[in-house]
């Protein structure tokens, strides 16, 4: 089971000039601001164990990463051979029911065979970190699935 975010938080609110200067595809996003600042994001997966089931719920999320980490990931993307095992990043999506999850710090582990990197949230007392460590219940998965069919405005 999985749900994915189409873009990092804020992409939809970019003005036309910034959006035209920026790029977004299925795996990479660069936001080029008029101030010459560039924000870089990579598409990842964030697994959450579902208690009582032999499966994981996986969020497709975007992680904000540094320019050197972005380059390491891009250079190894096709071959699956990376100069590093992973990198540090910040969660660039707000996970429903987990207020304040955007910008949580994480380790991002690169994968072979063009598989998306795996997000391991860094240890804090944030409820999403606890959910990744201890698992979520089936009712939480049902809420997310219902949310994805309704959308945030309902």
Short mmCIF file of N, CA and C in Angstrom, two decimals:
data_model
loop_
_atom_site.label_atom_id
_atom_site.label_comp_id
_atom_site.label_asym_id
_atom_site.label_seq_id
_atom_site.Cartn_x
_atom_site.Cartn_y
_atom_site.Cartn_z
N UNK A 1 0.84 -1.17 0.00
CA UNK A 1 0.00 0.00 0.00
C UNK A 1 0.88 1.23 0.00
N UNK A 2 0.47 2.22 -0.77
CA UNK A 2 1.28 3.43 -0.82
C UNK A 2 0.46 4.63 -1.28
N UNK A 3 0.95 5.79 -0.93
CA UNK A 3 0.46 7.08 -1.42
C UNK A 3 1.68 7.93 -1.72
N UNK A 4 1.57 8.81 -2.70
CA UNK A 4 2.72 9.63 -3.07
C UNK A 4 2.32 11.08 -3.26
N UNK A 5 3.25 11.93 -2.91
CA UNK A 5 3.10 13.37 -3.18
C UNK A 5 3.68 13.65 -4.56
N UNK A 6 2.98 14.44 -5.35
CA UNK A 6 3.42 14.74 -6.72
C UNK A 6 4.60 15.71 -6.76
N UNK A 7 4.74 16.51 -5.72
CA UNK A 7 5.78 17.55 -5.72
C UNK A 7 6.11 17.92 -4.28
N UNK A 8 7.24 18.59 -4.08
CA UNK A 8 7.54 19.11 -2.74
C UNK A 8 6.51 20.17 -2.34
N UNK A 9 6.33 20.32 -1.03
CA UNK A 9 5.43 21.33 -0.51
C UNK A 9 5.81 22.70 -1.07
N UNK A 10 4.84 23.44 -1.55
CA UNK A 10 5.07 24.79 -2.06
C UNK A 10 5.17 24.88 -3.57
N UNK A 11 5.34 23.75 -4.27
CA UNK A 11 5.48 23.78 -5.73
C UNK A 11 4.26 24.45 -6.37
N UNK A 12 3.09 24.13 -5.91
CA UNK A 12 1.86 24.68 -6.51
C UNK A 12 1.74 26.19 -6.32
N UNK A 13 2.39 26.73 -5.30
CA UNK A 13 2.28 28.16 -5.00
C UNK A 13 3.35 29.00 -5.69
N UNK A 14 4.26 28.37 -6.43
CA UNK A 14 5.31 29.14 -7.10
C UNK A 14 4.71 30.08 -8.13
N UNK A 15 5.29 31.27 -8.24
CA UNK A 15 4.81 32.17 -9.29
C UNK A 15 5.30 31.66 -10.64
N UNK A 16 4.71 32.17 -11.69
CA UNK A 16 5.00 31.67 -13.05
C UNK A 16 6.47 31.76 -13.42
N UNK A 17 7.12 32.87 -13.07
CA UNK A 17 8.53 33.05 -13.43
C UNK A 17 9.42 32.02 -12.75
N UNK A 18 9.19 31.78 -11.47
CA UNK A 18 9.99 30.80 -10.73
C UNK A 18 9.70 29.39 -11.26
N UNK A 19 8.45 29.10 -11.51
CA UNK A 19 8.11 27.77 -12.01
C UNK A 19 8.73 27.51 -13.38
N UNK A 20 8.75 28.51 -14.24
CA UNK A 20 9.37 28.33 -15.57
C UNK A 20 10.86 28.11 -15.47
N UNK A 21 11.51 28.72 -14.50
CA UNK A 21 12.95 28.57 -14.31
C UNK A 21 13.30 27.26 -13.59
N UNK A 22 12.29 26.62 -13.03
CA UNK A 22 12.49 25.42 -12.21
C UNK A 22 12.18 24.17 -13.00
N UNK A 23 12.44 23.01 -12.39
CA UNK A 23 12.13 21.74 -13.06
C UNK A 23 11.58 20.74 -12.06
N UNK A 24 10.67 19.92 -12.54
CA UNK A 24 10.07 18.86 -11.74
C UNK A 24 9.80 17.68 -12.65
N UNK A 25 10.34 16.51 -12.29
CA UNK A 25 9.98 15.28 -12.98
C UNK A 25 9.65 14.23 -11.93
N UNK A 26 9.60 12.98 -12.28
CA UNK A 26 9.20 11.94 -11.34
C UNK A 26 10.21 11.70 -10.22
N UNK A 27 11.46 12.10 -10.41
CA UNK A 27 12.50 11.78 -9.44
C UNK A 27 13.28 12.97 -8.90
N UNK A 28 13.27 14.08 -9.62
CA UNK A 28 14.08 15.23 -9.25
C UNK A 28 13.26 16.51 -9.36
N UNK A 29 13.58 17.46 -8.48
CA UNK A 29 12.96 18.78 -8.54
C UNK A 29 14.00 19.81 -8.15
N UNK A 30 14.09 20.86 -8.95
CA UNK A 30 14.92 22.03 -8.63
C UNK A 30 14.03 23.26 -8.69
N UNK A 31 14.04 24.02 -7.63
CA UNK A 31 13.30 25.29 -7.62
C UNK A 31 14.33 26.40 -7.63
N UNK A 32 14.31 27.16 -8.74
CA UNK A 32 15.27 28.25 -8.94
C UNK A 32 14.56 29.57 -8.64
N UNK A 33 14.86 30.11 -7.47
CA UNK A 33 14.23 31.35 -7.03
C UNK A 33 14.88 32.55 -7.73
N UNK A 34 14.14 33.65 -7.78
CA UNK A 34 14.66 34.86 -8.42
C UNK A 34 15.86 35.42 -7.69
N UNK A 35 16.04 35.04 -6.44
CA UNK A 35 17.18 35.51 -5.64
C UNK A 35 18.45 34.69 -5.93
N UNK A 36 18.41 33.82 -6.92
CA UNK A 36 19.50 32.91 -7.29
C UNK A 36 19.66 31.74 -6.33
N UNK A 37 18.81 31.64 -5.33
CA UNK A 37 18.82 30.46 -4.45
C UNK A 37 18.18 29.30 -5.20
N UNK A 38 18.75 28.10 -5.05
CA UNK A 38 18.20 26.91 -5.68
C UNK A 38 17.92 25.87 -4.59
N UNK A 39 16.69 25.41 -4.54
CA UNK A 39 16.30 24.33 -3.63
C UNK A 39 16.26 23.05 -4.44
N UNK A 40 16.86 21.97 -3.90
CA UNK A 40 16.94 20.70 -4.62
C UNK A 40 16.23 19.61 -3.82
N UNK A 41 15.48 18.79 -4.53
CA UNK A 41 14.69 17.74 -3.90
C UNK A 41 14.84 16.44 -4.69
N UNK A 42 14.78 15.33 -3.97
CA UNK A 42 14.75 14.03 -4.63
C UNK A 42 13.54 13.26 -4.11
N UNK A 43 12.97 12.45 -5.01
CA UNK A 43 11.80 11.63 -4.65
C UNK A 43 12.29 10.40 -3.92
N UNK A 44 11.66 10.08 -2.81
CA UNK A 44 12.07 8.97 -1.95
C UNK A 44 10.85 8.20 -1.48
N UNK A 45 11.09 7.13 -0.76
CA UNK A 45 10.02 6.38 -0.12
C UNK A 45 10.26 6.38 1.39
N UNK A 46 9.16 6.52 2.12
CA UNK A 46 9.23 6.51 3.58
C UNK A 46 8.31 5.38 4.07
N UNK A 47 8.91 4.24 4.42
CA UNK A 47 8.10 3.10 4.86
C UNK A 47 7.65 3.24 6.31
N UNK A 48 6.43 2.78 6.57
CA UNK A 48 5.87 2.73 7.91
C UNK A 48 5.28 1.34 8.11
N UNK A 49 5.78 0.61 9.08
CA UNK A 49 5.27 -0.72 9.38
C UNK A 49 3.83 -0.62 9.86
N UNK A 50 2.96 -1.50 9.35
CA UNK A 50 1.55 -1.53 9.78
C UNK A 50 1.41 -2.65 10.81
N UNK A 51 1.11 -2.26 12.05
CA UNK A 51 0.96 -3.26 13.12
C UNK A 51 -0.18 -4.21 12.80
N UNK A 52 0.05 -5.48 13.06
CA UNK A 52 -0.98 -6.49 12.82
C UNK A 52 -1.04 -6.99 11.40
N UNK A 53 -0.16 -6.48 10.55
CA UNK A 53 -0.12 -6.92 9.15
C UNK A 53 1.34 -7.22 8.79
N UNK A 54 1.52 -8.01 7.80
CA UNK A 54 2.88 -8.32 7.35
C UNK A 54 3.25 -7.46 6.15
N UNK A 55 2.99 -6.18 6.27
CA UNK A 55 3.24 -5.28 5.16
C UNK A 55 3.63 -3.91 5.70
N UNK A 56 4.09 -3.08 4.80
CA UNK A 56 4.41 -1.70 5.13
C UNK A 56 3.48 -0.79 4.34
N UNK A 57 3.21 0.36 4.89
CA UNK A 57 2.58 1.44 4.15
C UNK A 57 3.72 2.35 3.73
N UNK A 58 3.75 2.74 2.47
CA UNK A 58 4.86 3.53 1.96
C UNK A 58 4.35 4.87 1.44
N UNK A 59 4.93 5.94 1.97
CA UNK A 59 4.66 7.28 1.43
C UNK A 59 5.75 7.60 0.42
N UNK A 60 5.35 8.05 -0.76
CA UNK A 60 6.28 8.63 -1.72
C UNK A 60 6.44 10.09 -1.35
N UNK A 61 7.61 10.46 -0.86
CA UNK A 61 7.85 11.81 -0.36
C UNK A 61 9.02 12.46 -1.09
N UNK A 62 9.11 13.76 -0.94
CA UNK A 62 10.23 14.52 -1.47
C UNK A 62 11.11 14.94 -0.30
N UNK A 63 12.42 14.83 -0.52
CA UNK A 63 13.39 15.24 0.50
C UNK A 63 14.22 16.39 -0.05
N UNK A 64 14.38 17.41 0.77
CA UNK A 64 15.27 18.52 0.43
C UNK A 64 16.69 18.08 0.78
N UNK A 65 17.59 18.20 -0.21
CA UNK A 65 18.98 17.77 0.00
C UNK A 65 19.93 18.87 -0.46
N UNK A 66 21.16 18.76 -0.02
CA UNK A 66 22.19 19.73 -0.39
C UNK A 66 22.58 19.54 -1.85
N UNK A 67 23.25 20.54 -2.40
CA UNK A 67 23.73 20.42 -3.79
C UNK A 67 24.69 19.26 -3.96
N UNK A 68 25.69 19.06 -3.06
CA UNK A 68 26.57 17.89 -3.23
C UNK A 68 25.82 16.56 -3.18
N UNK A 69 24.85 16.43 -2.29
CA UNK A 69 24.07 15.19 -2.21
C UNK A 69 23.23 14.99 -3.47
N UNK A 70 22.66 16.07 -3.97
CA UNK A 70 21.88 16.04 -5.21
C UNK A 70 22.74 15.52 -6.36
N UNK A 71 23.97 16.05 -6.45
CA UNK A 71 24.87 15.65 -7.53
C UNK A 71 25.28 14.17 -7.41
N UNK A 72 25.56 13.71 -6.19
CA UNK A 72 25.91 12.30 -5.98
C UNK A 72 24.75 11.41 -6.42
N UNK A 73 23.55 11.78 -6.05
CA UNK A 73 22.39 10.96 -6.41
C UNK A 73 22.15 10.98 -7.92
N UNK A 74 22.22 12.17 -8.53
CA UNK A 74 22.00 12.27 -9.99
C UNK A 74 23.04 11.46 -10.76
N UNK A 75 24.30 11.57 -10.35
CA UNK A 75 25.38 10.87 -11.06
C UNK A 75 25.24 9.35 -10.99
N UNK A 76 24.68 8.84 -9.90
CA UNK A 76 24.53 7.41 -9.75
C UNK A 76 23.16 6.87 -10.10
N UNK A 77 22.25 7.75 -10.48
CA UNK A 77 20.85 7.38 -10.68
C UNK A 77 20.67 6.26 -11.70
N UNK A 78 21.27 6.38 -12.84
CA UNK A 78 21.10 5.37 -13.90
C UNK A 78 21.82 4.07 -13.58
N UNK A 79 23.02 4.16 -13.05
CA UNK A 79 23.84 2.97 -12.82
C UNK A 79 23.55 2.29 -11.49
N UNK A 80 23.05 3.06 -10.51
CA UNK A 80 22.85 2.52 -9.18
C UNK A 80 24.13 2.48 -8.36
N UNK A 81 25.19 3.08 -8.89
CA UNK A 81 26.47 3.14 -8.17
C UNK A 81 26.67 4.57 -7.70
N UNK A 82 26.74 4.73 -6.39
CA UNK A 82 26.82 6.06 -5.79
C UNK A 82 28.13 6.25 -5.06
N UNK A 83 28.62 7.47 -5.04
CA UNK A 83 29.86 7.78 -4.33
C UNK A 83 29.67 7.71 -2.81
N UNK A 84 28.44 7.76 -2.34
CA UNK A 84 28.11 7.65 -0.92
C UNK A 84 26.93 6.69 -0.78
N UNK A 85 26.74 6.14 0.41
CA UNK A 85 25.60 5.25 0.66
C UNK A 85 24.28 6.00 0.77
N UNK A 86 24.38 7.27 1.12
CA UNK A 86 23.18 8.06 1.32
C UNK A 86 23.55 9.48 1.69
N UNK A 87 22.57 10.20 2.20
CA UNK A 87 22.80 11.60 2.55
C UNK A 87 21.81 12.02 3.63
N UNK A 88 21.95 13.25 4.05
CA UNK A 88 21.05 13.87 5.00
C UNK A 88 20.01 14.67 4.21
N UNK A 89 18.79 14.73 4.72
CA UNK A 89 17.78 15.54 4.06
C UNK A 89 16.70 15.97 5.03
N UNK A 90 15.84 16.86 4.54
CA UNK A 90 14.68 17.32 5.29
C UNK A 90 13.42 16.93 4.54
N UNK A 91 12.43 16.41 5.25
CA UNK A 91 11.16 16.04 4.66
C UNK A 91 10.50 17.28 4.06
N UNK A 92 10.12 17.20 2.80
CA UNK A 92 9.58 18.36 2.09
C UNK A 92 8.09 18.21 1.79
N UNK A 93 7.41 17.38 2.58
CA UNK A 93 5.96 17.23 2.49
C UNK A 93 5.41 17.20 3.91
N UNK A 94 4.18 17.62 4.05
CA UNK A 94 3.50 17.60 5.34
C UNK A 94 2.59 16.38 5.37
N UNK A 95 2.90 15.41 6.20
CA UNK A 95 2.17 14.16 6.24
C UNK A 95 0.85 14.37 6.99
N UNK A 96 -0.29 14.03 6.36
CA UNK A 96 -1.58 14.23 7.02
C UNK A 96 -1.64 13.53 8.37
N UNK A 97 -2.26 14.17 9.33
CA UNK A 97 -2.43 13.70 10.71
C UNK A 97 -1.14 13.79 11.53
N UNK A 98 -0.06 14.30 10.94
CA UNK A 98 1.20 14.44 11.67
C UNK A 98 1.69 15.88 11.54
N UNK A 99 0.99 16.78 12.20
CA UNK A 99 1.27 18.21 12.16
C UNK A 99 2.75 18.47 12.46
N UNK A 100 3.33 19.34 11.67
CA UNK A 100 4.72 19.72 11.88
C UNK A 100 5.72 18.72 11.33
N UNK A 101 5.28 17.83 10.44
CA UNK A 101 6.22 16.83 9.91
C UNK A 101 7.12 17.40 8.82
N UNK A 102 6.68 18.46 8.16
CA UNK A 102 7.53 19.06 7.14
C UNK A 102 8.82 19.55 7.80
N UNK A 103 9.93 19.31 7.15
CA UNK A 103 11.27 19.66 7.58
C UNK A 103 11.83 18.76 8.69
N UNK A 104 11.21 17.61 8.93
CA UNK A 104 11.85 16.65 9.84
C UNK A 104 13.15 16.18 9.21
N UNK A 105 14.18 16.04 10.03
CA UNK A 105 15.50 15.60 9.57
C UNK A 105 15.49 14.09 9.36
N UNK A 106 16.25 13.65 8.34
CA UNK A 106 16.27 12.22 8.03
C UNK A 106 17.57 11.81 7.36
N UNK A 107 17.86 10.53 7.48
CA UNK A 107 18.89 9.91 6.66
C UNK A 107 18.19 9.40 5.41
N UNK A 108 18.82 9.58 4.28
CA UNK A 108 18.27 9.15 3.00
C UNK A 108 19.24 8.12 2.43
N UNK A 109 18.78 6.88 2.29
CA UNK A 109 19.65 5.79 1.85
C UNK A 109 19.39 5.47 0.39
N UNK A 110 20.43 5.65 -0.44
CA UNK A 110 20.33 5.37 -1.86
C UNK A 110 20.17 3.87 -2.10
N UNK A 111 19.45 3.51 -3.18
CA UNK A 111 19.17 2.12 -3.51
C UNK A 111 19.67 1.80 -4.92
N UNK A 112 19.91 0.53 -5.17
CA UNK A 112 20.32 0.08 -6.50
C UNK A 112 19.12 -0.01 -7.44
N UNK A 113 19.40 -0.24 -8.71
CA UNK A 113 18.39 -0.55 -9.73
C UNK A 113 17.31 0.52 -9.86
N UNK A 114 17.67 1.77 -9.75
CA UNK A 114 16.75 2.90 -9.90
C UNK A 114 15.59 2.88 -8.93
N UNK A 115 15.79 2.17 -7.83
CA UNK A 115 14.79 2.18 -6.76
C UNK A 115 14.95 3.50 -6.00
N UNK A 116 13.85 4.04 -5.56
CA UNK A 116 13.91 5.32 -4.86
C UNK A 116 14.60 5.18 -3.50
N UNK A 117 15.30 6.21 -3.09
CA UNK A 117 15.97 6.18 -1.79
C UNK A 117 14.96 5.98 -0.65
N UNK A 118 15.43 5.36 0.41
CA UNK A 118 14.60 5.09 1.59
C UNK A 118 14.89 6.14 2.66
N UNK A 119 13.82 6.70 3.21
CA UNK A 119 13.91 7.73 4.26
C UNK A 119 13.85 7.07 5.62
N UNK A 120 14.84 7.39 6.44
CA UNK A 120 14.87 6.96 7.84
C UNK A 120 14.89 8.23 8.68
N UNK A 121 13.74 8.57 9.27
CA UNK A 121 13.65 9.78 10.06
C UNK A 121 14.61 9.72 11.24
N UNK A 122 15.24 10.86 11.53
CA UNK A 122 16.17 10.90 12.66
C UNK A 122 15.37 10.94 13.96
N UNK A 123 15.95 10.38 14.99
CA UNK A 123 15.27 10.17 16.26
C UNK A 123 14.92 11.48 16.96
N UNK A 124 13.63 11.72 17.08
CA UNK A 124 13.09 12.83 17.89
C UNK A 124 11.82 12.30 18.53
N UNK A 125 11.13 13.16 19.28
CA UNK A 125 9.88 12.73 19.87
C UNK A 125 8.67 13.09 19.01
N UNK A 126 8.90 13.46 17.74
CA UNK A 126 7.78 13.78 16.85
C UNK A 126 6.95 12.52 16.60
N UNK A 127 5.63 12.64 16.59
CA UNK A 127 4.78 11.46 16.39
C UNK A 127 5.06 10.67 15.10
N UNK A 128 5.50 11.33 14.03
CA UNK A 128 5.80 10.60 12.80
C UNK A 128 7.05 9.74 12.97
N UNK A 129 8.02 10.25 13.70
CA UNK A 129 9.23 9.47 13.98
C UNK A 129 8.85 8.23 14.79
N UNK A 130 7.99 8.42 15.79
CA UNK A 130 7.53 7.30 16.60
C UNK A 130 6.74 6.31 15.75
N UNK A 131 5.94 6.82 14.82
CA UNK A 131 5.17 5.94 13.93
C UNK A 131 6.09 5.11 13.04
N UNK A 132 7.17 5.72 12.55
CA UNK A 132 8.09 4.95 11.71
C UNK A 132 8.81 3.90 12.55
N UNK A 133 9.13 4.23 13.77
CA UNK A 133 9.83 3.29 14.64
C UNK A 133 8.92 2.17 15.15
N UNK A 134 7.70 2.56 15.62
CA UNK A 134 6.83 1.61 16.32
C UNK A 134 5.70 1.05 15.45
N UNK A 135 5.49 1.64 14.29
CA UNK A 135 4.42 1.18 13.41
C UNK A 135 3.15 2.01 13.55
N UNK A 136 2.27 1.83 12.60
CA UNK A 136 0.97 2.51 12.60
C UNK A 136 -0.12 1.45 12.59
N UNK A 137 -1.33 1.85 12.95
CA UNK A 137 -2.42 0.88 12.93
C UNK A 137 -3.17 0.96 11.61
N UNK A 138 -3.97 -0.05 11.37
CA UNK A 138 -4.71 -0.14 10.11
C UNK A 138 -5.65 1.05 9.96
N UNK A 139 -6.23 1.52 11.06
CA UNK A 139 -7.14 2.67 11.00
C UNK A 139 -6.45 3.90 10.42
N UNK A 140 -5.16 4.09 10.74
CA UNK A 140 -4.42 5.23 10.18
C UNK A 140 -4.30 5.09 8.66
N UNK A 141 -4.01 3.90 8.19
CA UNK A 141 -3.93 3.65 6.75
C UNK A 141 -5.27 3.96 6.10
N UNK A 142 -6.35 3.52 6.71
CA UNK A 142 -7.69 3.77 6.16
C UNK A 142 -7.98 5.27 6.08
N UNK A 143 -7.56 6.04 7.10
CA UNK A 143 -7.75 7.50 7.06
C UNK A 143 -6.98 8.12 5.90
N UNK A 144 -5.73 7.67 5.71
CA UNK A 144 -4.93 8.23 4.61
C UNK A 144 -5.52 7.88 3.25
N UNK A 145 -5.99 6.66 3.11
CA UNK A 145 -6.59 6.27 1.83
C UNK A 145 -7.86 7.09 1.58
N UNK A 146 -8.69 7.27 2.61
CA UNK A 146 -9.89 8.08 2.46
C UNK A 146 -9.53 9.52 2.13
N UNK A 147 -8.50 10.05 2.80
CA UNK A 147 -8.04 11.42 2.55
C UNK A 147 -7.59 11.57 1.09
N UNK A 148 -6.89 10.57 0.57
CA UNK A 148 -6.39 10.66 -0.79
C UNK A 148 -7.52 10.67 -1.81
N UNK A 149 -8.64 10.06 -1.47
CA UNK A 149 -9.79 10.04 -2.39
C UNK A 149 -10.62 11.32 -2.28
N UNK A 150 -10.64 11.93 -1.08
CA UNK A 150 -11.39 13.17 -0.86
C UNK A 150 -10.59 14.38 -1.28
N UNK A 151 -9.34 14.41 -0.89
CA UNK A 151 -8.52 15.60 -1.06
C UNK A 151 -8.60 16.44 0.18
N UNK A 152 -7.64 17.37 0.35
CA UNK A 152 -7.56 18.15 1.58
C UNK A 152 -8.70 19.15 1.76
N UNK A 153 -9.42 19.51 0.71
CA UNK A 153 -10.44 20.55 0.83
C UNK A 153 -11.75 20.03 1.40
N UNK A 154 -11.98 18.72 1.43
CA UNK A 154 -13.25 18.18 1.93
C UNK A 154 -13.26 18.11 3.45
#
